[in-house]
Every structure is written in structure tokens, then in C-alpha cells.
mmCIF file of C-alpha atoms in Angstrom:
data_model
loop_
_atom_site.group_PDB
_atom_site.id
_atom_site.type_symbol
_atom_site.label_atom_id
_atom_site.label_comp_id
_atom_site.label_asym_id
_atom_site.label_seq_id
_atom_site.Cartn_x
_atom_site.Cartn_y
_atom_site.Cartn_z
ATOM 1 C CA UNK A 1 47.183 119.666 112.741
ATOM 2 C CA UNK A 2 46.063 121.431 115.625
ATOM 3 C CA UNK A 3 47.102 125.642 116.861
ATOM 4 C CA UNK A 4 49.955 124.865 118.433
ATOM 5 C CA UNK A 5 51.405 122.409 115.939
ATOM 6 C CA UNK A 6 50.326 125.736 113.025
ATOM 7 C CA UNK A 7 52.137 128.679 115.257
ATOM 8 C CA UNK A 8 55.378 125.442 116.009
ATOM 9 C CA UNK A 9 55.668 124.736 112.089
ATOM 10 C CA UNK A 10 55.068 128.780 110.862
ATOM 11 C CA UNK A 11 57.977 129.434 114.268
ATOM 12 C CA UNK A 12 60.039 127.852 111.787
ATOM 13 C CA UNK A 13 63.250 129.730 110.353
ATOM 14 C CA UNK A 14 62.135 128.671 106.460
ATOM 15 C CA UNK A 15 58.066 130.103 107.168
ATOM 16 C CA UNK A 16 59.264 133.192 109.411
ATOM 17 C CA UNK A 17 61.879 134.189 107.180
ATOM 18 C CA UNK A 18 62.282 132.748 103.959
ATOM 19 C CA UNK A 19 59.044 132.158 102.545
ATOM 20 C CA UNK A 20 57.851 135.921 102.909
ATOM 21 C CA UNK A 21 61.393 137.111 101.496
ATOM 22 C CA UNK A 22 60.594 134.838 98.360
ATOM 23 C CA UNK A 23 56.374 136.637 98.084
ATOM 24 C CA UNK A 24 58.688 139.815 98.329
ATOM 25 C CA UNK A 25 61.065 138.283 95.548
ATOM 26 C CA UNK A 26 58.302 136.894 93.183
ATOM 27 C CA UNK A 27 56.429 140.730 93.427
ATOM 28 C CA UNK A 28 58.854 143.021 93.152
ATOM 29 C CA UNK A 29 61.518 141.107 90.508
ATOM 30 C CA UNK A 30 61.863 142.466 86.765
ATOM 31 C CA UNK A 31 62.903 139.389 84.619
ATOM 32 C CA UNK A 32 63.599 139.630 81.170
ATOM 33 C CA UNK A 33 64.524 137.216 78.526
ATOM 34 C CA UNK A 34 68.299 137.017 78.648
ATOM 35 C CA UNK A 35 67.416 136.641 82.462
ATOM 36 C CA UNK A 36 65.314 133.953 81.826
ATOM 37 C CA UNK A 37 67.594 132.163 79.334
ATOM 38 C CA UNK A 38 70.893 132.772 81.481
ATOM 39 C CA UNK A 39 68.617 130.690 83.980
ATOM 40 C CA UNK A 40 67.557 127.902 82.315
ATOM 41 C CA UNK A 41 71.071 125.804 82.629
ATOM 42 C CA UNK A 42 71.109 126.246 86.509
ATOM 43 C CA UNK A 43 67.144 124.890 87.134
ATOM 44 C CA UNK A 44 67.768 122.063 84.312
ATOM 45 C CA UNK A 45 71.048 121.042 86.470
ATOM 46 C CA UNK A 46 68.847 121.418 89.782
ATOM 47 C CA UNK A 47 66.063 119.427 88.329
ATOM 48 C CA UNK A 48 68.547 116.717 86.709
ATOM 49 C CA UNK A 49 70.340 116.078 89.968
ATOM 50 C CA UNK A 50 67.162 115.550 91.644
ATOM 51 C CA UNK A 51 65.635 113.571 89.305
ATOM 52 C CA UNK A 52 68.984 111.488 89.562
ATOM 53 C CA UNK A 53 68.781 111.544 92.987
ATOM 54 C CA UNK A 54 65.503 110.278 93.681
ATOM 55 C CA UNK A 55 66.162 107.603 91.092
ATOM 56 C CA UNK A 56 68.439 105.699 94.128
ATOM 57 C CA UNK A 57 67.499 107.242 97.136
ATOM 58 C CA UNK A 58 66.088 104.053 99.489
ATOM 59 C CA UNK A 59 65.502 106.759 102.376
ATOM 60 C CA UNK A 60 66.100 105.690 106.590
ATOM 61 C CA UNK A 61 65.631 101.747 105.406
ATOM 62 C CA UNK A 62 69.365 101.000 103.293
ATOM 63 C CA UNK A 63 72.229 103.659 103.138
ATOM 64 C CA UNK A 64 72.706 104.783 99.961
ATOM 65 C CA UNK A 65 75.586 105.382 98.497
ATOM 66 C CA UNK A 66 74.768 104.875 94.675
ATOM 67 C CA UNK A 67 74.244 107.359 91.635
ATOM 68 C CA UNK A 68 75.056 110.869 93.260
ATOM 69 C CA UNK A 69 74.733 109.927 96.684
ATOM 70 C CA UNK A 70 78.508 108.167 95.357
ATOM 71 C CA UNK A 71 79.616 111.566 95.003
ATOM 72 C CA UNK A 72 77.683 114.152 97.810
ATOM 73 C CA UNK A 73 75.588 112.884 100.408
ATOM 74 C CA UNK A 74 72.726 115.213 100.373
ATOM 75 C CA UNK A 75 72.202 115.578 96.231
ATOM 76 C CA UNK A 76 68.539 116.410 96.512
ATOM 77 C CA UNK A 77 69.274 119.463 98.434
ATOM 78 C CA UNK A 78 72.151 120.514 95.813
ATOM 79 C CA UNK A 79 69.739 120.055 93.414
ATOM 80 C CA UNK A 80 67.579 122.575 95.381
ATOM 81 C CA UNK A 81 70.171 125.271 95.219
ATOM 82 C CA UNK A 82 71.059 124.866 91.591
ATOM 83 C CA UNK A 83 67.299 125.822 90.679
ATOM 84 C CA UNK A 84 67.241 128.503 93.565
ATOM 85 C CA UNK A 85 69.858 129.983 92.005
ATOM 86 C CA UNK A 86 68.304 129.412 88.656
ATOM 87 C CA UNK A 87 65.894 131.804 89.910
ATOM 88 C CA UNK A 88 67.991 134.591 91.325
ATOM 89 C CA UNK A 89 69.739 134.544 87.698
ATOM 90 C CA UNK A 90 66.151 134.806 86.209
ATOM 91 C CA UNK A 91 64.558 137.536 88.580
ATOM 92 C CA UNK A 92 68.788 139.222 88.713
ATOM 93 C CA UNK A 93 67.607 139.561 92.543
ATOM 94 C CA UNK A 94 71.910 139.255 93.243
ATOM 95 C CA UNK A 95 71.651 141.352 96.737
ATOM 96 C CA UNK A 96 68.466 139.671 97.906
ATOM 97 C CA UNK A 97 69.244 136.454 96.357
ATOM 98 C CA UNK A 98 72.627 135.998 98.686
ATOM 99 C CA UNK A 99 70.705 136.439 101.051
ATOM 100 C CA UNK A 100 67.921 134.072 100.452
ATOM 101 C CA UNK A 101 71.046 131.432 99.312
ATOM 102 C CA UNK A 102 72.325 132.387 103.268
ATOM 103 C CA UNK A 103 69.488 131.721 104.982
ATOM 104 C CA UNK A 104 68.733 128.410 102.995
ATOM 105 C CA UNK A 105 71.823 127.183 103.951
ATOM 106 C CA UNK A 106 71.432 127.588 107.599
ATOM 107 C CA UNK A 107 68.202 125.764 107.023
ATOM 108 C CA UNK A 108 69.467 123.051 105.425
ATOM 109 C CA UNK A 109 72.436 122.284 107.813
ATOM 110 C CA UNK A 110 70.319 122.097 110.661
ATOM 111 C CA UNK A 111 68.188 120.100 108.721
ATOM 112 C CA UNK A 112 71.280 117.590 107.506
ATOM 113 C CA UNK A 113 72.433 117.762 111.234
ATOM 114 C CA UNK A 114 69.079 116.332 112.324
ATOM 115 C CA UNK A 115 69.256 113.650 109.819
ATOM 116 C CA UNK A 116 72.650 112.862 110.288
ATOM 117 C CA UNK A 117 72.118 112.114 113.832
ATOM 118 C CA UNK A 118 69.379 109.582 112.682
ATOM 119 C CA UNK A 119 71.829 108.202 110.243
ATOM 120 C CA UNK A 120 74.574 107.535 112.625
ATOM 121 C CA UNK A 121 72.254 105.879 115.461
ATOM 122 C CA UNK A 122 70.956 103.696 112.834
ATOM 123 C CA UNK A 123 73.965 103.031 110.221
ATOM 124 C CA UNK A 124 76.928 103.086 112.900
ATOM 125 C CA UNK A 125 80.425 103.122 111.738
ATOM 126 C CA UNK A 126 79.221 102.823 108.073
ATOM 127 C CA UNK A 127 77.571 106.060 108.001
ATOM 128 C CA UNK A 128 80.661 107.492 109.620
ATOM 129 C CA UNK A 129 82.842 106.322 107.147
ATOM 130 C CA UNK A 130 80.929 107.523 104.292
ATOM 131 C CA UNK A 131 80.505 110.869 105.976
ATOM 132 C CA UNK A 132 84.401 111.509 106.251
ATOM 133 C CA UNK A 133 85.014 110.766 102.676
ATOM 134 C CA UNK A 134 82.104 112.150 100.914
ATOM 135 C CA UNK A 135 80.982 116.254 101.558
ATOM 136 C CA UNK A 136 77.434 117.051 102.426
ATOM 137 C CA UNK A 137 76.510 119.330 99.212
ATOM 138 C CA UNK A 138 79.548 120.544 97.525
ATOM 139 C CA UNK A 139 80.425 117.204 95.256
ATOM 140 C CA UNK A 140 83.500 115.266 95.221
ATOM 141 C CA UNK A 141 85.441 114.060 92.588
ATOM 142 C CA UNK A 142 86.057 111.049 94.492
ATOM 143 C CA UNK A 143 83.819 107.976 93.836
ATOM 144 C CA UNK A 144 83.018 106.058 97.131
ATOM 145 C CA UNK A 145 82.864 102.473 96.146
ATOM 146 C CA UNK A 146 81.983 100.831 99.287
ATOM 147 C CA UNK A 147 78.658 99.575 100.267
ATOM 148 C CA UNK A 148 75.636 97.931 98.399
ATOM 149 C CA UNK A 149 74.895 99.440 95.274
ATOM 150 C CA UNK A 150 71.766 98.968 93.325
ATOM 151 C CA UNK A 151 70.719 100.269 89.691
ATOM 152 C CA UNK A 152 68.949 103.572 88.651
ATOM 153 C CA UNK A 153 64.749 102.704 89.476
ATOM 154 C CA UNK A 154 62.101 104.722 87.355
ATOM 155 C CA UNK A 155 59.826 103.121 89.673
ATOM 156 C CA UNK A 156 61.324 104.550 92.740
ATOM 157 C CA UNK A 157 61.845 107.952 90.928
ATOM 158 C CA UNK A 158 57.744 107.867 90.481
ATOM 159 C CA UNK A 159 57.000 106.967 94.313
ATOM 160 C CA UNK A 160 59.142 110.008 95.318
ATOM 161 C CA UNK A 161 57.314 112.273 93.819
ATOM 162 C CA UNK A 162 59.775 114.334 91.888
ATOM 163 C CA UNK A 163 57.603 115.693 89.300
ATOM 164 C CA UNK A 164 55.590 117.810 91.135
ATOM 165 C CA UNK A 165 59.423 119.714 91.748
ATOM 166 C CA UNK A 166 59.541 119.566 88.033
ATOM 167 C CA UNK A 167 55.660 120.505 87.127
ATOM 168 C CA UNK A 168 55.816 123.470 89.203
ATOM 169 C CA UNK A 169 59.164 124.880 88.568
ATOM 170 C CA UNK A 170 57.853 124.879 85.147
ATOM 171 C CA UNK A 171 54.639 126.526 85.556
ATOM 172 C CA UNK A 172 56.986 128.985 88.093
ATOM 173 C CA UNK A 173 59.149 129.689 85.462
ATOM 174 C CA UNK A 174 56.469 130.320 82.481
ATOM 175 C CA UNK A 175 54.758 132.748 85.154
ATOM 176 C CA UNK A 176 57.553 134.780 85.246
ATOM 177 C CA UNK A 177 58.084 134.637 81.675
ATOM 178 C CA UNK A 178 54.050 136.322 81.347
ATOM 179 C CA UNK A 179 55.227 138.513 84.037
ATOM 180 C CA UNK A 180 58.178 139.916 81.608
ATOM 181 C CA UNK A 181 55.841 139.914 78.520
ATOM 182 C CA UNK A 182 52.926 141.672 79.941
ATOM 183 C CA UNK A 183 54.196 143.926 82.751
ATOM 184 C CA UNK A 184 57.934 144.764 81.287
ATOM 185 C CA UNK A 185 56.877 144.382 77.490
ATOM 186 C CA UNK A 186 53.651 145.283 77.861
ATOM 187 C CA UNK A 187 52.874 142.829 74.921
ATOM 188 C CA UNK A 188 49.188 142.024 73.504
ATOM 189 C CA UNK A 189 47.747 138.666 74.217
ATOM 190 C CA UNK A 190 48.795 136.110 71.025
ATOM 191 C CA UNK A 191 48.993 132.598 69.986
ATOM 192 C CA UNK A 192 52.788 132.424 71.944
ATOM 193 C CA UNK A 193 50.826 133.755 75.251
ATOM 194 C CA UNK A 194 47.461 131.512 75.380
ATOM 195 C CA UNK A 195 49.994 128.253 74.979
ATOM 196 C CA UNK A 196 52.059 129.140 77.249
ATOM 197 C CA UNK A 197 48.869 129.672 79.874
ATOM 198 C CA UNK A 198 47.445 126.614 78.426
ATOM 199 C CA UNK A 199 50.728 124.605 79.000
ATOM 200 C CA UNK A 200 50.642 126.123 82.772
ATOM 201 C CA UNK A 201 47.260 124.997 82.886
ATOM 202 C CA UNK A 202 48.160 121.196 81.988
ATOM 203 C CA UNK A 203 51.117 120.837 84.731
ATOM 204 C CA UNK A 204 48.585 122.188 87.224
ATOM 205 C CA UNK A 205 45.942 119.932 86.532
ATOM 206 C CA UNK A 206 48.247 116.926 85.970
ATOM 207 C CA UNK A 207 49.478 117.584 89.644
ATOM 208 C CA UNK A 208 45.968 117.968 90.343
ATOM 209 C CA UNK A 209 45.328 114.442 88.830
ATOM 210 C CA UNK A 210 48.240 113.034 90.565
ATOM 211 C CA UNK A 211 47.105 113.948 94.278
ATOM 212 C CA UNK A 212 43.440 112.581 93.350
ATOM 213 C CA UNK A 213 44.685 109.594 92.039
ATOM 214 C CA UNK A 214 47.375 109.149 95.169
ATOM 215 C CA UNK A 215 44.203 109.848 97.570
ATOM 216 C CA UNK A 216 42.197 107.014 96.100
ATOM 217 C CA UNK A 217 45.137 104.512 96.171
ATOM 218 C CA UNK A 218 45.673 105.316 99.794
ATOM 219 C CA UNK A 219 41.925 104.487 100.441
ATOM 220 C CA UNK A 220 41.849 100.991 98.589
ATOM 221 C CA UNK A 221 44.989 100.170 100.520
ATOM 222 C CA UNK A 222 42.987 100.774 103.784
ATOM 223 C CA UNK A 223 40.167 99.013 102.589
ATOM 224 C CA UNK A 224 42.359 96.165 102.250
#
């Protein structure tokens, strides 16, 4: 990626804006553990619909219109919000966390405009159909029933690479929870701390792993 393609990506509203309001966030936040716990049901739902998600998405190459895409065509992003908001629960950032929610919103639905556009050149009439009965990221009750439908695929779930959403939301949310022990509680290192870090340290390194082990798959395929 070369300077110009750096200063285009950080012109971008989520690097400008919303990635220095979350450093803010993450710094000056004072979780506790009914904050944390209150959390836990939104980032579980996030992380569940995206799992889900992921599970059926056949991205640009079918439409899909199975699992959750059946009920909101753009789950992985409400999945996105649920743990976002998980957070702003967790850190009870209410003020700043509206505002974060705002600004990821106007992300997103230029974002889903953009793909849209791609989805309607290549889908026609079918994507247009879909997109008057089913809502972008607010859920319907209503199950659309049309179009090919295919089963649930761990397989695909693996190639998408959800778990490094899940690995570091975990090690995310067991920072904070340190954060709250040592800096709130000012509590003395014991055998509840070191597993936590140790547990922290095994979702890093299995990400680690995962990007090593994607690397040297890559290279055997272009060997081939």
C-alpha cells in the first residue's frame, strides 16, 4: 500500500473519526462488574448473529437469502451493533456511546449503499425484490421464502473468519474486566487474575496461529 493509498484509507470517516473516539473510549471508561454483566447478553447476541450469519453468507457469487439473511439483509453488521452496544453497556459511556452508535451508522449505510449498487447490477430484479420486502438491519418478522436456499456450513463459517471477531472481543472484554479489578478495585494479583491473563494470552496466540497457518496455505496454493 503505497502514501497515497495510507492518507485515502486513514481520510476515511471510520479512521478520522471513529477509531480515535473508541482509544478515547477504551482510556477514559470506568467499568465495573454489573457493567460488565449487564453487557454480556448484547455481545453474545452480536457474536451469535454473526456467527449465524457467516454460517450462509456465499458473498458477490449467489444471493443469499437463507438463515438471517431470510430475515435482514445485512445480519453481520447487526451483529456488529449488538456487541458495540455490548460495550457502551460495559464501559456506561451512554453520551459518547450515541454518538459512536451515530457515526457507525452513517458508516455503514454508505457502506450498504455501495454494496447494494453491486448487488443490483449483478442480481437484477431479484435483488430488488428481496430488498423491498426484507429491511437492511432492523429484522423482520417476515420470512422471505423465495430464492435458493442452502443449509447452515461450519465449513463456510471457518473460511470467513469469524473467530478472530469472537477471539478478540473476548480478550477485549477480559481487558476491561483487569481494567475494573486493578484500576477501580485496586485488587492484588491472584489465581482469578493470572487465568484470566493466561486465557487472554491463548486467544491471542491462537489468532496468532491462525494467520501463520493461513500464510503458509496461501504459499502452497501458489506453489501449485
Amino acid at each position: 500500500m503505497n502514501i497515497k493509498e495510507r492518507l485515502k484509507r486513514w481520510s476515511k470517516l471510520r479512521f478520522a473519526i471513529i477509531y480515535p473516539l473508541s482509544v478515547f473510549i477504551v482510556f477514559f471508561s470506568v467499568p465495573d462488574d454489573r457493567s460488565i454483566m449487564s453487557s454480556v447478553s448484547f455481545i453474545i447476541a452480536g457474536l451469535a448473529v454473526r456467527i449465524w450469519a457467516n454460517g450462509y453468507a456465499i458473498k458477490m457469487d449467489k444471493l443469499t437469502t437463507s438463515g438471517p439473511y431470510a430475515f435482514v439483509r445485512h445480519p453481520l453488521y447487526l451483529g456488529t451493533i449488538l456487541i458495540a452496544i455490548g460495550f457502551i453497556v460495559m464501559l456506561k459511556i451512554y453520551l459518547a456511546g450515541a454518538m459512536f452508535l451515530i457515526l457507525m451508522v452513517a458508516v455503514y449505510r454508505r457502506t450498504i449503499q455501495k454494496e447494494e449498487n453491486m448487488l443490483i447490477k449483478k442480481f437484477n430484479g431479484t435483488y430488488a425484490a428481496y430488498k423491498r420486502k426484507i429491511p437492511a438491519v432492523l429484522p423482520t418478522v417476515f420470512h422471505y421464502k423465495e430464492g435458493e436456499k442452502w443449509s447452515f456450513s461450519l465449513r463456510r463459517l471457518i473460511r470467513s473468519q469469524e473467530y478472530k471477531v469472537f477471539l478478540w472481543v473476548m480478550i477485549i472484554m477480559i481487558t476491561f474486566h483487569l481494567k475494573d479489578e486493578f484500576m477501580i478495585e485496586h485488587e492484588l494479583m491472584d489465581s482469578k487474575i493470572w487465568f484470566l491473563i493466561v486465557i487472554a494470552f491463548v486467544l491471542g496466540l491462537t489468532d496468532l496461529i491462525g494467520e501463520l497457518f493461513k500464510k503458509r496455505l496461501v504459499k502452497k496454493e501458489l506453489i501449485k
